[in-house]
Amino acid sequence: MSRRLKVSSAQLGPINLADSRASVVKRMIEMLKEADSRGSKFVVFPELALTTFFPRYWYDDPNEVEKYFENQMPSPETQPLFELARSKGIGFYLGYAERSEEGGKAHHFNTSILVGPDGRLVGKYRKVHLPGHDDHRPNVPYQHLEKKYFEVGNLGFNVWKMFKDDVRIGQCICNDRRWPETFRVMGLKGAEMVVLGYNTPSDNVYAPHEPPYLRVFHHMLSLQAAAYQNGIWVIATAKAGKEDGFWLHGGSAIVAPTGEVVAKGTTEQDEVISYDCDLALGEYIRNTTFNFAKHRRPEHYKLISERTGVEIDLAN
Ligand code: CDT
């Protein structure tokens, strides 16, 4: 019997500062029901799905930002989502801001989890590639303070087996998708599918000349290249639209291991897209062009894990 997994990407439209977590969870529940009515067994929600994209705001008082973080998951507000998913036998990916106590100290991460169809936590990921800055820049149209509010993730890139067919699923978050290293590590661990959520501003605050269409193009380019170069399914889910006037692009997508887009969101609102993924589709890519065991030459890649920034290093 062929191994297939019907997945849905559940894009969220804007979440404004005034919106409660309970109201957001209600929207997610509606989308989970829609995914269920289509026969999906796996639903991918966005990055930092429960609140507005708060890293755009500077807070002088560090205690003020704590309100965006979750101390436990499921939290009282997300419990109904976990219960509904379990009752329907649906697994899901959820991004949220995590506050954890470790070694007697509070730690803050941009986190995502995979929850199995039985409601149990399968795996946790903490975002590695944190974009933006940690200093106060009051003169830009909006800030991007992930480097201030989160620590670099300490769990690495992992792959878990899920569902009755032991589908090998990896996860990452937003900016991670722009880095080929993210996917290659999971590809080397045998991933068949990588899922991720994102909040991507439509304007590039560091390069204001860059038009919004290029932002979406680079997003799609990253997903499609990662899917093809590792022979994996990639499911990416946006939080989109104008949050209190700050524009995040949509473009939630399901990309086949061939690099082809098989489903794509068309709105910047709550929207479910679905696809029945044939897990054998990537095998020919992983066995031929990207047969890692046969063709990779790690002795020539050392610099990738040793050097962070560019050092002009010419051969002549
Ligand atoms: N959330 C997130 O990682 N967003 C980034 C935008 C960074 S622009 C400073 C992204 O790569 O989409």
mmCIF file of C-alpha atoms and ligand atoms in Angstrom:
data_model
loop_
_atom_site.group_PDB
_atom_site.id
_atom_site.type_symbol
_atom_site.label_atom_id
_atom_site.label_comp_id
_atom_site.label_asym_id
_atom_site.label_seq_id
_atom_site.Cartn_x
_atom_site.Cartn_y
_atom_site.Cartn_z
ATOM 1 C CA MET A 1 0.000 0.000 0.000
ATOM 2 C CA SER A 2 1.302 3.425 -0.870
ATOM 3 C CA ARG A 3 2.315 5.734 1.958
ATOM 4 C CA ARG A 4 0.371 8.980 1.739
ATOM 5 C CA LEU A 5 -0.333 11.849 4.153
ATOM 6 C CA LYS A 6 -3.065 14.391 3.550
ATOM 7 C CA VAL A 7 -1.845 17.691 4.957
ATOM 8 C CA SER A 8 -3.360 21.139 5.380
ATOM 9 C CA SER A 9 -1.639 24.454 5.839
ATOM 10 C CA ALA A 10 -3.842 26.672 8.041
ATOM 11 C CA GLN A 11 -2.828 30.256 7.346
ATOM 12 C CA LEU A 12 -3.883 32.900 9.855
ATOM 13 C CA GLY A 13 -4.861 36.377 8.781
ATOM 14 C CA PRO A 14 -3.790 39.308 10.936
ATOM 15 C CA ILE A 15 -3.811 39.157 14.729
ATOM 16 C CA ASN A 16 -4.021 42.639 16.182
ATOM 17 C CA LEU A 17 -2.713 43.677 19.584
ATOM 18 C CA ALA A 18 -6.265 43.798 20.911
ATOM 19 C CA ASP A 19 -7.085 40.212 19.865
ATOM 20 C CA SER A 20 -7.189 37.681 22.693
ATOM 21 C CA ARG A 21 -5.548 34.268 22.478
ATOM 22 C CA ALA A 22 -8.984 32.710 22.944
ATOM 23 C CA SER A 23 -10.267 34.480 19.814
ATOM 24 C CA VAL A 24 -7.241 33.268 17.810
ATOM 25 C CA VAL A 25 -7.684 29.680 19.021
ATOM 26 C CA LYS A 26 -11.328 29.880 17.935
ATOM 27 C CA ARG A 27 -10.176 30.758 14.408
ATOM 28 C CA MET A 28 -7.651 27.905 14.467
ATOM 29 C CA ILE A 29 -10.381 25.503 15.560
ATOM 30 C CA GLU A 30 -12.540 26.537 12.604
ATOM 31 C CA MET A 31 -9.626 25.843 10.256
ATOM 32 C CA LEU A 32 -8.897 22.511 11.913
ATOM 33 C CA LYS A 33 -12.539 21.530 11.305
ATOM 34 C CA GLU A 34 -12.205 22.584 7.655
ATOM 35 C CA ALA A 35 -9.011 20.512 7.315
ATOM 36 C CA ASP A 36 -10.789 17.557 8.905
ATOM 37 C CA SER A 37 -13.720 17.875 6.482
ATOM 38 C CA ARG A 38 -11.186 17.513 3.650
ATOM 39 C CA GLY A 39 -9.708 14.383 5.222
ATOM 40 C CA SER A 40 -6.419 15.953 6.380
ATOM 41 C CA LYS A 41 -4.489 14.173 9.100
ATOM 42 C CA PHE A 42 -1.855 16.873 9.669
ATOM 43 C CA VAL A 43 -2.352 20.637 10.019
ATOM 44 C CA VAL A 44 0.457 23.197 9.928
ATOM 45 C CA PHE A 45 -0.220 26.474 11.777
ATOM 46 C CA PRO A 46 2.062 29.577 11.611
ATOM 47 C CA GLU A 47 5.046 30.794 13.627
ATOM 48 C CA LEU A 48 4.102 32.697 16.847
ATOM 49 C CA ALA A 49 0.527 31.766 16.026
ATOM 50 C CA LEU A 50 -1.200 32.911 19.198
ATOM 51 C CA THR A 51 -0.417 36.637 19.232
ATOM 52 C CA THR A 52 0.467 39.516 16.990
ATOM 53 C CA PHE A 53 4.071 39.475 15.684
ATOM 54 C CA PHE A 54 5.293 41.265 18.814
ATOM 55 C CA PRO A 55 9.041 41.442 17.889
ATOM 56 C CA ARG A 56 8.139 44.523 15.831
ATOM 57 C CA TYR A 57 7.593 46.440 19.091
ATOM 58 C CA TRP A 58 10.243 47.789 21.466
ATOM 59 C CA TYR A 59 9.386 47.529 25.167
ATOM 60 C CA ASP A 60 11.470 49.509 27.669
ATOM 61 C CA ASP A 61 10.223 47.335 30.495
ATOM 62 C CA PRO A 62 11.341 43.723 29.835
ATOM 63 C CA ASN A 63 8.476 42.466 32.001
ATOM 64 C CA GLU A 64 5.975 43.879 29.530
ATOM 65 C CA VAL A 65 7.012 41.459 26.798
ATOM 66 C CA GLU A 66 6.400 38.462 29.064
ATOM 67 C CA LYS A 67 2.689 38.641 28.236
ATOM 68 C CA TYR A 68 3.383 37.194 24.791
ATOM 69 C CA PHE A 69 5.093 34.057 26.143
ATOM 70 C CA GLU A 70 3.598 30.683 27.080
ATOM 71 C CA ASN A 71 4.798 28.970 30.268
ATOM 72 C CA GLN A 72 3.281 25.638 29.277
ATOM 73 C CA MET A 73 1.838 23.951 26.225
ATOM 74 C CA PRO A 74 -0.990 23.134 26.036
ATOM 75 C CA SER A 75 -1.900 26.352 27.799
ATOM 76 C CA PRO A 76 -5.395 26.925 29.177
ATOM 77 C CA GLU A 77 -6.292 28.881 26.007
ATOM 78 C CA THR A 78 -4.944 26.276 23.548
ATOM 79 C CA GLN A 79 -6.393 23.259 25.401
ATOM 80 C CA PRO A 80 -9.581 23.225 23.244
ATOM 81 C CA LEU A 81 -7.465 23.044 20.065
ATOM 82 C CA PHE A 82 -5.444 20.120 21.431
ATOM 83 C CA GLU A 83 -8.643 18.348 22.502
ATOM 84 C CA LEU A 84 -10.399 18.814 19.166
ATOM 85 C CA ALA A 85 -7.340 17.643 17.222
ATOM 86 C CA ARG A 86 -7.058 14.549 19.402
ATOM 87 C CA SER A 87 -10.766 13.752 19.060
ATOM 88 C CA LYS A 88 -10.404 13.893 15.273
ATOM 89 C CA GLY A 89 -7.082 12.039 15.167
ATOM 90 C CA ILE A 90 -5.282 14.996 13.598
ATOM 91 C CA GLY A 91 -1.654 15.866 14.297
ATOM 92 C CA PHE A 92 -0.393 19.437 14.048
ATOM 93 C CA TYR A 93 2.520 21.893 14.062
ATOM 94 C CA LEU A 94 2.153 25.015 16.201
ATOM 95 C CA GLY A 95 4.504 27.967 16.669
ATOM 96 C CA TYR A 96 4.516 30.021 19.884
ATOM 97 C CA ALA A 97 6.771 32.089 22.135
ATOM 98 C CA GLU A 98 8.120 29.780 24.849
ATOM 99 C CA ARG A 99 9.265 30.776 28.329
ATOM 100 C CA SER A 100 11.031 27.940 30.125
ATOM 101 C CA GLU A 101 12.775 27.664 33.479
ATOM 102 C CA GLU A 102 16.092 25.889 33.071
ATOM 103 C CA GLY A 103 18.916 25.811 35.606
ATOM 104 C CA GLY A 104 16.970 28.209 37.841
ATOM 105 C CA LYS A 105 16.841 30.817 35.055
ATOM 106 C CA ALA A 106 14.133 31.975 32.674
ATOM 107 C CA HIS A 107 14.788 31.328 28.980
ATOM 108 C CA HIS A 108 12.857 32.635 26.004
ATOM 109 C CA PHE A 109 12.643 30.889 22.662
ATOM 110 C CA ASN A 110 10.748 31.169 19.373
ATOM 111 C CA THR A 111 9.433 27.614 19.437
ATOM 112 C CA SER A 112 7.372 25.163 17.429
ATOM 113 C CA ILE A 113 5.994 21.777 18.387
ATOM 114 C CA LEU A 114 4.720 18.709 16.587
ATOM 115 C CA VAL A 115 1.690 17.160 18.255
ATOM 116 C CA GLY A 116 0.677 13.627 17.311
ATOM 117 C CA PRO A 117 -2.848 12.516 16.329
ATOM 118 C CA ASP A 118 -3.182 11.069 19.869
ATOM 119 C CA GLY A 119 -2.638 14.549 21.353
ATOM 120 C CA ARG A 120 0.846 13.779 22.640
ATOM 121 C CA LEU A 121 3.846 16.048 22.133
ATOM 122 C CA VAL A 122 6.080 14.416 19.513
ATOM 123 C CA GLY A 123 8.862 16.985 19.198
ATOM 124 C CA LYS A 124 9.958 20.501 19.981
ATOM 125 C CA TYR A 125 12.119 22.898 17.956
ATOM 126 C CA ARG A 126 13.592 26.265 19.007
ATOM 127 C CA LYS A 127 14.396 28.697 16.196
ATOM 128 C CA VAL A 128 18.073 28.812 15.298
ATOM 129 C CA HIS A 129 18.299 31.584 12.670
ATOM 130 C CA LEU A 130 16.953 34.630 14.523
ATOM 131 C CA PRO A 131 16.712 37.615 12.165
ATOM 132 C CA GLY A 132 16.704 41.294 13.006
ATOM 133 C CA HIS A 133 18.535 43.214 15.722
ATOM 134 C CA ASP A 134 18.595 43.696 19.494
ATOM 135 C CA ASP A 135 19.184 47.448 19.678
ATOM 136 C CA HIS A 136 16.514 50.144 19.764
ATOM 137 C CA ARG A 137 15.880 51.738 16.343
ATOM 138 C CA PRO A 138 13.026 54.151 16.949
ATOM 139 C CA ASN A 139 13.423 55.838 13.565
ATOM 140 C CA VAL A 140 12.600 52.876 11.322
ATOM 141 C CA PRO A 141 8.957 52.156 10.276
ATOM 142 C CA TYR A 142 8.948 48.998 12.398
ATOM 143 C CA GLN A 143 11.587 47.053 14.284
ATOM 144 C CA HIS A 144 12.479 43.370 14.113
ATOM 145 C CA LEU A 145 13.626 42.466 17.617
ATOM 146 C CA GLU A 146 13.860 38.687 17.532
ATOM 147 C CA LYS A 147 17.511 38.942 18.584
ATOM 148 C CA LYS A 148 16.407 40.890 21.674
ATOM 149 C CA TYR A 149 13.467 38.780 22.767
ATOM 150 C CA PHE A 150 14.677 35.249 21.983
ATOM 151 C CA GLU A 151 17.754 33.135 22.623
ATOM 152 C CA VAL A 152 19.202 31.081 19.775
ATOM 153 C CA GLY A 153 17.546 27.658 19.821
ATOM 154 C CA ASN A 154 19.447 24.906 21.602
ATOM 155 C CA LEU A 155 17.765 21.787 20.265
ATOM 156 C CA GLY A 156 19.202 21.577 16.733
ATOM 157 C CA PHE A 157 17.364 20.418 13.614
ATOM 158 C CA ASN A 158 15.614 17.108 14.158
ATOM 159 C CA VAL A 159 13.340 14.627 12.444
ATOM 160 C CA TRP A 160 10.580 12.642 14.152
ATOM 161 C CA LYS A 161 8.393 9.776 13.042
ATOM 162 C CA MET A 162 4.665 10.500 13.099
ATOM 163 C CA PHE A 163 1.380 8.876 12.126
ATOM 164 C CA LYS A 164 0.718 5.219 11.460
ATOM 165 C CA ASP A 165 3.118 5.145 8.520
ATOM 166 C CA ASP A 166 6.015 6.561 10.575
ATOM 167 C CA VAL A 167 6.304 9.568 8.267
ATOM 168 C CA ARG A 168 9.690 11.206 8.901
ATOM 169 C CA ILE A 169 8.927 14.864 9.633
ATOM 170 C CA GLY A 170 11.273 17.730 10.454
ATOM 171 C CA GLN A 171 10.369 21.246 11.554
ATOM 172 C CA CYS A 172 11.888 24.704 11.455
ATOM 173 C CA ILE A 173 10.662 28.289 11.723
ATOM 174 C CA CYS A 174 10.413 31.182 9.264
ATOM 175 C CA ASN A 175 13.869 32.664 8.611
ATOM 176 C CA ASP A 176 15.370 29.143 8.882
ATOM 177 C CA ARG A 177 13.808 28.418 5.471
ATOM 178 C CA ARG A 178 16.215 30.808 3.753
ATOM 179 C CA TRP A 179 19.249 28.765 4.889
ATOM 180 C CA PRO A 180 20.022 25.597 2.898
ATOM 181 C CA GLU A 181 21.893 24.189 5.910
ATOM 182 C CA THR A 182 18.571 23.908 7.790
ATOM 183 C CA PHE A 183 17.084 21.490 5.287
ATOM 184 C CA ARG A 184 20.278 19.608 4.483
ATOM 185 C CA VAL A 185 20.757 18.629 8.129
ATOM 186 C CA MET A 186 17.206 17.282 8.235
ATOM 187 C CA GLY A 187 17.664 15.680 4.811
ATOM 188 C CA LEU A 188 20.727 13.877 6.157
ATOM 189 C CA LYS A 189 18.592 12.644 9.063
ATOM 190 C CA GLY A 190 16.168 11.078 6.604
ATOM 191 C CA ALA A 191 13.382 13.676 6.491
ATOM 192 C CA GLU A 192 10.577 13.053 4.010
ATOM 193 C CA MET A 193 8.724 16.243 4.910
ATOM 194 C CA VAL A 194 9.681 19.537 6.590
ATOM 195 C CA VAL A 195 7.038 21.873 7.985
ATOM 196 C CA LEU A 196 7.355 25.479 9.082
ATOM 197 C CA GLY A 197 5.421 28.591 9.990
ATOM 198 C CA TYR A 198 6.388 32.179 9.224
ATOM 199 C CA ASN A 199 5.658 35.889 9.796
ATOM 200 C CA THR A 200 7.357 37.786 6.989
ATOM 201 C CA PRO A 201 6.980 41.548 6.633
ATOM 202 C CA SER A 202 6.094 42.579 3.075
ATOM 203 C CA ASP A 203 8.585 45.430 3.266
ATOM 204 C CA ASN A 204 12.247 44.857 3.899
ATOM 205 C CA VAL A 205 13.086 47.365 6.582
ATOM 206 C CA TYR A 206 16.809 46.893 5.895
ATOM 207 C CA ALA A 207 16.426 47.422 2.126
ATOM 208 C CA PRO A 208 13.359 49.626 1.619
ATOM 209 C CA HIS A 209 13.848 49.596 -2.168
ATOM 210 C CA GLU A 210 12.973 45.887 -2.289
ATOM 211 C CA PRO A 211 9.399 45.538 -3.625
ATOM 212 C CA PRO A 212 6.872 43.226 -1.884
ATOM 213 C CA TYR A 213 6.681 40.894 -4.925
ATOM 214 C CA LEU A 214 10.390 40.064 -4.502
ATOM 215 C CA ARG A 215 9.783 39.176 -0.843
ATOM 216 C CA VAL A 216 7.249 36.558 -1.931
ATOM 217 C CA PHE A 217 9.524 35.393 -4.769
ATOM 218 C CA HIS A 218 12.439 34.805 -2.354
ATOM 219 C CA HIS A 219 10.126 32.958 0.027
ATOM 220 C CA MET A 220 8.940 30.612 -2.747
ATOM 221 C CA LEU A 221 12.443 30.242 -4.164
ATOM 222 C CA SER A 222 13.710 29.069 -0.764
ATOM 223 C CA LEU A 223 10.909 26.527 -0.282
ATOM 224 C CA GLN A 224 11.130 25.129 -3.807
ATOM 225 C CA ALA A 225 14.924 24.810 -3.799
ATOM 226 C CA ALA A 226 14.882 23.125 -0.372
ATOM 227 C CA ALA A 227 12.212 20.641 -1.468
ATOM 228 C CA TYR A 228 14.013 19.639 -4.668
ATOM 229 C CA GLN A 229 17.562 19.607 -3.274
ATOM 230 C CA ASN A 230 16.542 17.209 -0.515
ATOM 231 C CA GLY A 231 13.733 15.317 -2.276
ATOM 232 C CA ILE A 232 11.242 16.248 0.466
ATOM 233 C CA TRP A 233 7.769 17.712 0.862
ATOM 234 C CA VAL A 234 7.780 21.238 2.312
ATOM 235 C CA ILE A 235 4.717 22.787 3.924
ATOM 236 C CA ALA A 236 4.956 26.464 4.867
ATOM 237 C CA THR A 237 2.232 28.448 6.622
ATOM 238 C CA ALA A 238 2.016 32.227 6.933
ATOM 239 C CA LYS A 239 0.570 34.628 9.370
ATOM 240 C CA ALA A 240 -0.497 37.220 6.832
ATOM 241 C CA GLY A 241 -2.167 40.555 6.271
ATOM 242 C CA LYS A 242 -2.039 43.872 8.107
ATOM 243 C CA GLU A 243 -1.551 43.550 11.870
ATOM 244 C CA ASP A 244 -2.391 46.979 13.279
ATOM 245 C CA GLY A 245 -1.229 48.336 9.904
ATOM 246 C CA PHE A 246 2.009 46.284 9.652
ATOM 247 C CA TRP A 247 1.867 44.137 6.513
ATOM 248 C CA LEU A 248 2.910 40.459 6.494
ATOM 249 C CA HIS A 249 2.862 38.607 3.181
ATOM 250 C CA GLY A 250 0.861 35.443 2.519
ATOM 251 C CA GLY A 251 1.936 32.752 0.086
ATOM 252 C CA SER A 252 1.354 29.693 2.286
ATOM 253 C CA ALA A 253 2.375 26.744 0.157
ATOM 254 C CA ILE A 254 2.694 23.003 -0.187
ATOM 255 C CA VAL A 255 5.718 22.102 -2.311
ATOM 256 C CA ALA A 256 6.388 18.647 -3.732
ATOM 257 C CA PRO A 257 9.834 16.983 -3.671
ATOM 258 C CA THR A 258 10.118 17.892 -7.357
ATOM 259 C CA GLY A 259 10.178 21.547 -6.313
ATOM 260 C CA GLU A 260 6.727 22.114 -7.822
ATOM 261 C CA VAL A 261 4.092 24.068 -5.922
ATOM 262 C CA VAL A 262 1.022 21.848 -5.602
ATOM 263 C CA ALA A 263 -1.096 24.175 -3.430
ATOM 264 C CA LYS A 264 -0.760 27.867 -2.661
ATOM 265 C CA GLY A 265 -2.794 30.334 -0.621
ATOM 266 C CA THR A 266 -4.467 33.130 -2.519
ATOM 267 C CA THR A 267 -5.441 35.461 0.349
ATOM 268 C CA GLU A 268 -3.932 37.233 3.346
ATOM 269 C CA GLN A 269 -6.736 35.987 5.604
ATOM 270 C CA ASP A 270 -7.483 32.778 7.484
ATOM 271 C CA GLU A 271 -7.219 30.175 4.721
ATOM 272 C CA VAL A 272 -6.793 26.416 4.520
ATOM 273 C CA ILE A 273 -4.983 24.744 1.627
ATOM 274 C CA SER A 274 -4.646 20.970 1.406
ATOM 275 C CA TYR A 275 -2.895 18.252 -0.536
ATOM 276 C CA ASP A 276 -2.678 14.478 -0.423
ATOM 277 C CA CYS A 277 1.102 13.904 -0.351
ATOM 278 C CA ASP A 278 2.534 10.743 -1.891
ATOM 279 C CA LEU A 279 5.547 10.028 0.303
ATOM 280 C CA ALA A 280 7.217 7.914 -2.374
ATOM 281 C CA LEU A 281 7.455 10.861 -4.763
ATOM 282 C CA GLY A 282 10.809 12.076 -3.418
ATOM 283 C CA GLU A 283 12.457 8.668 -3.488
ATOM 284 C CA TYR A 284 13.731 8.895 -7.061
ATOM 285 C CA ILE A 285 15.326 12.272 -6.313
ATOM 286 C CA ARG A 286 16.921 10.969 -3.109
ATOM 287 C CA ASN A 287 18.136 7.883 -4.993
ATOM 288 C CA THR A 288 19.532 9.607 -8.063
ATOM 289 C CA THR A 289 20.604 13.270 -8.333
ATOM 290 C CA PHE A 290 20.553 13.827 -4.571
ATOM 291 C CA ASN A 291 21.742 10.420 -3.447
ATOM 292 C CA PHE A 292 23.738 11.906 -0.577
ATOM 293 C CA ALA A 293 25.730 8.756 0.222
ATOM 294 C CA LYS A 294 26.926 8.476 -3.359
ATOM 295 C CA HIS A 295 27.563 12.072 -4.325
ATOM 296 C CA ARG A 296 28.206 14.312 -1.312
ATOM 297 C CA ARG A 297 31.820 15.368 -0.708
ATOM 298 C CA PRO A 298 31.912 16.666 2.881
ATOM 299 C CA GLU A 299 35.712 16.922 2.796
ATOM 300 C CA HIS A 300 35.140 19.957 0.558
ATOM 301 C CA TYR A 301 32.407 21.491 2.712
ATOM 302 C CA LYS A 302 34.337 21.953 5.981
ATOM 303 C CA LEU A 303 34.167 25.722 5.799
ATOM 304 C CA ILE A 304 30.397 25.587 6.026
ATOM 305 C CA SER A 305 30.504 24.393 9.617
ATOM 306 C CA GLU A 306 33.707 26.199 10.599
ATOM 307 C CA ARG A 307 33.234 29.719 9.255
ATOM 308 C CA THR A 308 30.286 32.035 9.891
ATOM 309 C CA GLY A 309 31.027 35.235 7.971
ATOM 310 C CA VAL A 310 32.787 35.915 4.695
ATOM 311 C CA GLU A 311 36.573 36.223 4.823
ATOM 312 C CA ILE A 312 37.940 37.119 1.412
ATOM 313 C CA ASP A 313 39.999 34.066 0.673
ATOM 314 C CA LEU A 314 41.156 33.991 -2.930
ATOM 315 C CA ALA A 315 42.820 31.141 -4.758
ATOM 316 C CA ASN A 316 45.018 33.412 -6.886
HETATM 317 N N1 CDT B 1 9.867 35.864 11.455
HETATM 318 C C1 CDT B 1 10.915 35.878 10.605
HETATM 319 O O1 CDT B 1 11.866 35.127 10.782
HETATM 320 N N2 CDT B 1 10.864 36.760 9.595
HETATM 321 C C2 CDT B 1 11.945 36.953 8.687
HETATM 322 C C3 CDT B 1 11.959 38.355 8.198
HETATM 323 C C4 CDT B 1 13.169 39.001 8.601
HETATM 324 S S1 CDT B 1 13.242 40.658 8.053
HETATM 325 C C5 CDT B 1 14.112 41.357 9.316
HETATM 326 C C6 CDT B 1 11.910 36.043 7.472
HETATM 327 O O2 CDT B 1 12.970 35.537 7.098
HETATM 328 O O3 CDT B 1 10.873 35.881 6.853
#
